Amino acid sequence: NAGVTQTPKFRVLKTGQSMTLLCAQDMNHEYMYWYRQDPGMGLRLIHYSVGEGTTAKGEVPDGYNVSRLKKQNFLLGLESAAPSQTSVYFCASSYLTFAGQGSIQYFGAGTRLSVL
Amino acid sequence: SQQGEEDPQALSIQEGENATMNCSYKTSINNLQWYRQNSGRGLVHLILIRSNEREKHSGRLRVTLDTSKKSSSLLITASRAADTASYFCATGSGNTPLVFGKGTRLSVIA
């Protein structure tokens, strides 16, 4: 049981390049999330999904797009990377509801992205 | 905007001592959760306390919740070097995703 798997683990991009981060979970969770973590800023929600085929904006969605074509996968795309997007990106999933016991989130190990 | 705010930002203690971290939040919640993050790793869930609970224990962890003061505390007793990590509170309310605080960095010195 792998839990939440993120690929790649590290990536260096040049300004203007594009890339896709992949998140896969094997826990049959409905909810999936993408966060970025910057020093002193804690975790900030970029986008999230409440089920296959649905996505919603979080706190800092600008410059990112997401897709949830399959229940187990949640993709985060950067169409034109900027140095401000240098960060550590975390994917997470949860069972069902936002509130209550089912809202416990399970995290991947993170992707470290540098944009030069 | 972030709901939970941890205090202190950083804490350094000797092995065997107790560590206490606090979390304050602004709006009403359904539950409050604490997570740990070891350096270079993802967050790991520690404990969840519901809004109608006042205290919860899990091993060496004790969490309290005071909804009248909109605050929670996490106590780690008899700390170990392996407890060195960042600790985050996260608040859940209604149909909105969890909101995480900025975390407390705990260093336990052997």
mmCIF file of C-alpha atoms in Angstrom:
data_model
loop_
_atom_site.group_PDB
_atom_site.id
_atom_site.type_symbol
_atom_site.label_atom_id
_atom_site.label_comp_id
_atom_site.label_asym_id
_atom_site.label_seq_id
_atom_site.Cartn_x
_atom_site.Cartn_y
_atom_site.Cartn_z
ATOM 1 C CA ASN A 1 0.000 0.000 0.000
ATOM 2 C CA ALA A 2 1.899 3.041 -1.293
ATOM 3 C CA GLY A 3 -0.488 5.780 -0.049
ATOM 4 C CA VAL A 4 0.153 9.026 -1.917
ATOM 5 C CA THR A 5 2.918 9.069 -4.510
ATOM 6 C CA GLN A 6 4.266 12.207 -6.153
ATOM 7 C CA THR A 7 6.424 12.359 -9.250
ATOM 8 C CA PRO A 8 8.926 13.779 -9.886
ATOM 9 C CA LYS A 9 10.714 14.352 -6.581
ATOM 10 C CA PHE A 10 12.921 17.154 -7.913
ATOM 11 C CA ARG A 11 12.788 19.363 -10.959
ATOM 12 C CA VAL A 12 14.611 22.408 -12.253
ATOM 13 C CA LEU A 13 12.890 24.545 -14.876
ATOM 14 C CA LYS A 14 13.797 27.645 -16.800
ATOM 15 C CA THR A 15 11.429 30.586 -16.752
ATOM 16 C CA GLY A 16 8.664 30.067 -19.283
ATOM 17 C CA GLN A 17 8.929 26.283 -19.429
ATOM 18 C CA SER A 18 5.962 24.093 -18.644
ATOM 19 C CA MET A 19 5.644 20.938 -16.597
ATOM 20 C CA THR A 20 3.139 18.621 -14.974
ATOM 21 C CA LEU A 21 3.366 17.187 -11.482
ATOM 22 C CA LEU A 22 1.623 13.889 -10.956
ATOM 23 C CA CYS A 23 -0.062 12.713 -7.781
ATOM 24 C CA ALA A 24 -1.421 9.204 -7.405
ATOM 25 C CA GLN A 25 -3.256 7.688 -4.430
ATOM 26 C CA ASP A 26 -4.274 4.094 -3.868
ATOM 27 C CA MET A 27 -6.644 4.616 -0.931
ATOM 28 C CA ASN A 28 -9.783 5.204 -3.018
ATOM 29 C CA HIS A 29 -10.069 8.718 -1.597
ATOM 30 C CA GLU A 30 -12.571 11.129 -3.093
ATOM 31 C CA TYR A 31 -10.771 14.328 -2.156
ATOM 32 C CA MET A 32 -7.358 15.383 -3.414
ATOM 33 C CA TYR A 33 -5.358 18.572 -2.864
ATOM 34 C CA TRP A 34 -2.308 20.413 -4.116
ATOM 35 C CA TYR A 35 -0.365 22.663 -1.742
ATOM 36 C CA ARG A 36 2.778 24.702 -1.963
ATOM 37 C CA GLN A 37 5.068 25.221 1.002
ATOM 38 C CA ASP A 38 7.389 28.179 1.202
ATOM 39 C CA PRO A 39 9.672 29.132 4.107
ATOM 40 C CA GLY A 40 7.712 30.892 6.833
ATOM 41 C CA MET A 41 4.432 30.574 4.922
ATOM 42 C CA GLY A 42 3.218 27.173 5.976
ATOM 43 C CA LEU A 43 1.036 25.234 3.549
ATOM 44 C CA ARG A 44 -1.090 27.115 1.057
ATOM 45 C CA LEU A 45 -3.807 25.383 -0.937
ATOM 46 C CA ILE A 46 -3.476 25.777 -4.704
ATOM 47 C CA HIS A 47 -6.352 23.677 -6.079
ATOM 48 C CA TYR A 48 -8.390 20.769 -4.854
ATOM 49 C CA SER A 49 -10.820 18.181 -6.159
ATOM 50 C CA VAL A 50 -13.913 16.705 -4.539
ATOM 51 C CA GLY A 51 -14.174 13.844 -7.003
ATOM 52 C CA GLU A 52 -13.313 12.566 -10.442
ATOM 53 C CA GLY A 53 -13.841 15.237 -13.071
ATOM 54 C CA THR A 54 -14.152 18.104 -10.587
ATOM 55 C CA THR A 55 -11.665 20.766 -9.511
ATOM 56 C CA ALA A 56 -11.850 23.948 -7.463
ATOM 57 C CA LYS A 57 -9.549 26.858 -6.696
ATOM 58 C CA GLY A 58 -7.783 27.214 -3.392
ATOM 59 C CA GLU A 59 -5.982 30.130 -1.825
ATOM 60 C CA VAL A 60 -3.236 30.602 -4.461
ATOM 61 C CA PRO A 61 -4.465 29.206 -7.814
ATOM 62 C CA ASP A 62 -2.940 31.737 -10.226
ATOM 63 C CA GLY A 63 -0.384 30.277 -12.628
ATOM 64 C CA TYR A 64 -1.505 26.687 -12.060
ATOM 65 C CA ASN A 65 -4.013 24.346 -13.657
ATOM 66 C CA VAL A 66 -5.206 20.949 -12.493
ATOM 67 C CA SER A 67 -7.044 17.945 -13.825
ATOM 68 C CA ARG A 68 -8.686 14.916 -12.203
ATOM 69 C CA LEU A 69 -9.522 12.588 -15.063
ATOM 70 C CA LYS A 70 -9.210 9.476 -12.915
ATOM 71 C CA LYS A 71 -10.170 9.169 -9.266
ATOM 72 C CA GLN A 72 -6.701 8.048 -8.233
ATOM 73 C CA ASN A 73 -4.754 10.764 -10.065
ATOM 74 C CA PHE A 74 -4.528 14.529 -9.628
ATOM 75 C CA LEU A 75 -2.291 16.490 -11.959
ATOM 76 C CA LEU A 76 -0.861 19.951 -11.335
ATOM 77 C CA GLY A 77 0.319 21.899 -14.353
ATOM 78 C CA LEU A 78 2.484 24.962 -14.715
ATOM 79 C CA GLU A 79 1.983 26.387 -18.196
ATOM 80 C CA SER A 80 4.701 29.047 -18.061
ATOM 81 C CA ALA A 81 6.881 28.699 -15.001
ATOM 82 C CA ALA A 82 8.033 31.777 -13.098
ATOM 83 C CA PRO A 83 10.723 32.118 -10.403
ATOM 84 C CA SER A 84 7.924 32.891 -7.896
ATOM 85 C CA GLN A 85 6.767 29.304 -8.355
ATOM 86 C CA THR A 86 9.966 27.949 -6.857
ATOM 87 C CA SER A 87 8.628 25.970 -3.930
ATOM 88 C CA VAL A 88 7.982 22.557 -2.483
ATOM 89 C CA TYR A 89 4.704 21.112 -3.735
ATOM 90 C CA PHE A 90 2.693 18.613 -1.752
ATOM 91 C CA CYS A 91 -0.226 16.505 -2.809
ATOM 92 C CA ALA A 92 -2.679 15.116 -0.280
ATOM 93 C CA SER A 93 -5.865 13.091 -0.255
ATOM 94 C CA SER A 94 -8.698 12.487 2.174
ATOM 95 C CA TYR A 95 -11.497 9.980 2.414
ATOM 96 C CA LEU A 96 -14.729 11.836 2.075
ATOM 97 C CA THR A 97 -15.952 14.903 3.852
ATOM 98 C CA PHE A 98 -14.118 18.097 4.653
ATOM 99 C CA ALA A 99 -15.194 18.024 8.289
ATOM 100 C CA GLY A 100 -14.989 15.150 10.714
ATOM 101 C CA GLN A 101 -12.801 12.074 10.877
ATOM 102 C CA GLY A 102 -12.906 11.594 7.149
ATOM 103 C CA SER A 103 -11.094 14.844 6.608
ATOM 104 C CA ILE A 104 -7.740 13.513 7.795
ATOM 105 C CA GLN A 105 -5.310 14.159 4.981
ATOM 106 C CA TYR A 106 -2.565 11.840 3.765
ATOM 107 C CA PHE A 107 0.411 13.524 2.160
ATOM 108 C CA GLY A 108 2.926 12.625 -0.470
ATOM 109 C CA ALA A 109 6.648 13.176 0.044
ATOM 110 C CA GLY A 110 6.711 16.393 -1.989
ATOM 111 C CA THR A 111 8.225 17.739 -5.199
ATOM 112 C CA ARG A 112 11.001 20.300 -4.963
ATOM 113 C CA LEU A 113 10.761 22.675 -7.898
ATOM 114 C CA SER A 114 13.245 25.370 -8.775
ATOM 115 C CA VAL A 115 12.492 27.864 -11.525
ATOM 116 C CA LEU A 116 15.545 29.725 -12.764
ATOM 117 C CA SER B 1 -5.815 33.584 4.507
ATOM 118 C CA GLN B 2 -4.642 31.139 7.136
ATOM 119 C CA GLN B 3 -6.978 30.214 9.945
ATOM 120 C CA GLY B 4 -4.651 28.583 12.459
ATOM 121 C CA GLU B 5 -1.661 30.355 13.898
ATOM 122 C CA GLU B 6 0.872 28.380 15.940
ATOM 123 C CA ASP B 7 2.863 29.751 18.807
ATOM 124 C CA PRO B 8 5.784 29.750 19.342
ATOM 125 C CA GLN B 9 7.315 29.740 15.875
ATOM 126 C CA ALA B 10 10.284 27.791 17.193
ATOM 127 C CA LEU B 11 10.936 25.848 20.371
ATOM 128 C CA SER B 12 14.117 24.208 21.614
ATOM 129 C CA ILE B 13 14.092 21.834 24.589
ATOM 130 C CA GLN B 14 16.200 19.117 26.166
ATOM 131 C CA GLU B 15 15.363 15.464 25.726
ATOM 132 C CA GLY B 16 12.969 14.304 28.436
ATOM 133 C CA GLU B 17 11.300 17.689 28.834
ATOM 134 C CA ASN B 18 7.725 18.414 27.814
ATOM 135 C CA ALA B 19 6.972 20.510 24.727
ATOM 136 C CA THR B 20 3.855 22.645 24.447
ATOM 137 C CA MET B 21 2.678 24.291 21.255
ATOM 138 C CA ASN B 22 -0.379 26.462 20.857
ATOM 139 C CA CYS B 23 -2.720 27.146 17.986
ATOM 140 C CA SER B 24 -5.213 29.991 17.735
ATOM 141 C CA TYR B 25 -7.882 30.305 15.089
ATOM 142 C CA LYS B 26 -10.436 32.879 14.040
ATOM 143 C CA THR B 27 -13.760 31.295 13.057
ATOM 144 C CA SER B 28 -15.900 28.439 14.354
ATOM 145 C CA ILE B 29 -14.696 24.953 13.481
ATOM 146 C CA ASN B 30 -15.906 21.351 13.274
ATOM 147 C CA ASN B 31 -12.572 19.877 14.196
ATOM 148 C CA LEU B 32 -8.931 20.740 14.698
ATOM 149 C CA GLN B 33 -6.057 18.505 13.674
ATOM 150 C CA TRP B 34 -2.357 18.395 14.408
ATOM 151 C CA TYR B 35 0.225 17.205 11.893
ATOM 152 C CA ARG B 36 3.968 16.593 12.097
ATOM 153 C CA GLN B 37 6.479 17.212 9.330
ATOM 154 C CA ASN B 38 9.971 15.813 9.533
ATOM 155 C CA SER B 39 12.613 17.655 7.563
ATOM 156 C CA GLY B 40 12.248 17.037 3.837
ATOM 157 C CA ARG B 41 9.122 14.910 4.231
ATOM 158 C CA GLY B 42 5.373 15.245 3.851
ATOM 159 C CA LEU B 43 3.005 15.961 6.720
ATOM 160 C CA VAL B 44 1.757 13.124 8.876
ATOM 161 C CA HIS B 45 -1.505 13.284 10.802
ATOM 162 C CA LEU B 46 -1.125 13.029 14.588
ATOM 163 C CA ILE B 47 -4.480 13.630 16.206
ATOM 164 C CA LEU B 48 -7.941 15.058 15.551
ATOM 165 C CA ILE B 49 -10.141 16.708 18.144
ATOM 166 C CA ARG B 50 -13.762 17.549 17.475
ATOM 167 C CA SER B 51 -15.353 20.843 18.454
ATOM 168 C CA ASN B 52 -17.414 19.143 21.186
ATOM 169 C CA GLU B 53 -14.322 17.581 22.780
ATOM 170 C CA ARG B 54 -12.083 19.332 25.290
ATOM 171 C CA GLU B 55 -9.145 16.961 25.546
ATOM 172 C CA LYS B 56 -7.717 14.004 23.708
ATOM 173 C CA HIS B 57 -4.754 11.737 24.273
ATOM 174 C CA SER B 58 -2.680 9.594 21.977
ATOM 175 C CA GLY B 59 0.431 8.004 23.451
ATOM 176 C CA ARG B 60 2.701 10.862 24.588
ATOM 177 C CA LEU B 61 0.475 13.443 22.900
ATOM 178 C CA ARG B 62 -2.185 15.440 24.673
ATOM 179 C CA VAL B 63 -4.354 17.902 22.797
ATOM 180 C CA THR B 64 -6.755 20.371 24.357
ATOM 181 C CA LEU B 65 -9.344 22.517 22.668
ATOM 182 C CA ASP B 66 -10.999 25.625 24.067
ATOM 183 C CA THR B 67 -13.645 26.765 21.599
ATOM 184 C CA SER B 68 -14.538 29.793 23.729
ATOM 185 C CA LYS B 69 -10.977 31.085 23.311
ATOM 186 C CA LYS B 70 -10.601 29.622 19.819
ATOM 187 C CA SER B 71 -7.380 27.929 20.793
ATOM 188 C CA SER B 72 -5.779 24.515 21.047
ATOM 189 C CA SER B 73 -2.600 23.201 22.558
ATOM 190 C CA LEU B 74 -0.445 20.194 21.757
ATOM 191 C CA LEU B 75 1.625 18.741 24.575
ATOM 192 C CA ILE B 76 4.351 16.218 23.874
ATOM 193 C CA THR B 77 5.515 14.608 27.103
ATOM 194 C CA ALA B 78 8.974 13.175 27.751
ATOM 195 C CA SER B 79 10.246 14.408 24.413
ATOM 196 C CA ARG B 80 12.804 12.485 22.394
ATOM 197 C CA ALA B 81 15.290 13.556 19.723
ATOM 198 C CA ALA B 82 13.028 11.823 17.199
ATOM 199 C CA ASP B 83 10.289 14.349 18.019
ATOM 200 C CA THR B 84 12.348 17.046 16.292
ATOM 201 C CA ALA B 85 10.056 18.263 13.513
ATOM 202 C CA SER B 86 7.645 21.001 12.539
ATOM 203 C CA TYR B 87 4.140 20.760 13.949
ATOM 204 C CA PHE B 88 1.106 22.230 12.227
ATOM 205 C CA CYS B 89 -2.443 22.725 13.331
ATOM 206 C CA ALA B 90 -5.214 22.562 10.764
ATOM 207 C CA THR B 91 -8.809 23.616 11.206
ATOM 208 C CA GLY B 92 -11.802 22.103 9.496
ATOM 209 C CA SER B 93 -15.189 23.748 9.179
ATOM 210 C CA GLY B 94 -18.202 23.036 7.024
ATOM 211 C CA ASN B 95 -17.479 22.168 3.429
ATOM 212 C CA THR B 96 -14.220 24.046 3.124
ATOM 213 C CA PRO B 97 -10.854 22.286 2.965
ATOM 214 C CA LEU B 98 -8.596 22.176 6.001
ATOM 215 C CA VAL B 99 -6.630 25.357 6.605
ATOM 216 C CA PHE B 100 -3.106 24.905 7.922
ATOM 217 C CA GLY B 101 -1.123 27.238 10.132
ATOM 218 C CA LYS B 102 2.507 28.189 9.600
ATOM 219 C CA GLY B 103 3.823 25.662 12.074
ATOM 220 C CA THR B 104 6.061 25.420 15.125
ATOM 221 C CA ARG B 105 9.614 24.140 14.657
ATOM 222 C CA LEU B 106 10.528 21.889 17.567
ATOM 223 C CA SER B 107 14.114 20.957 18.275
ATOM 224 C CA VAL B 108 14.770 18.313 20.918
ATOM 225 C CA ILE B 109 18.382 18.278 22.007
ATOM 226 C CA ALA B 110 19.854 15.000 23.226
#
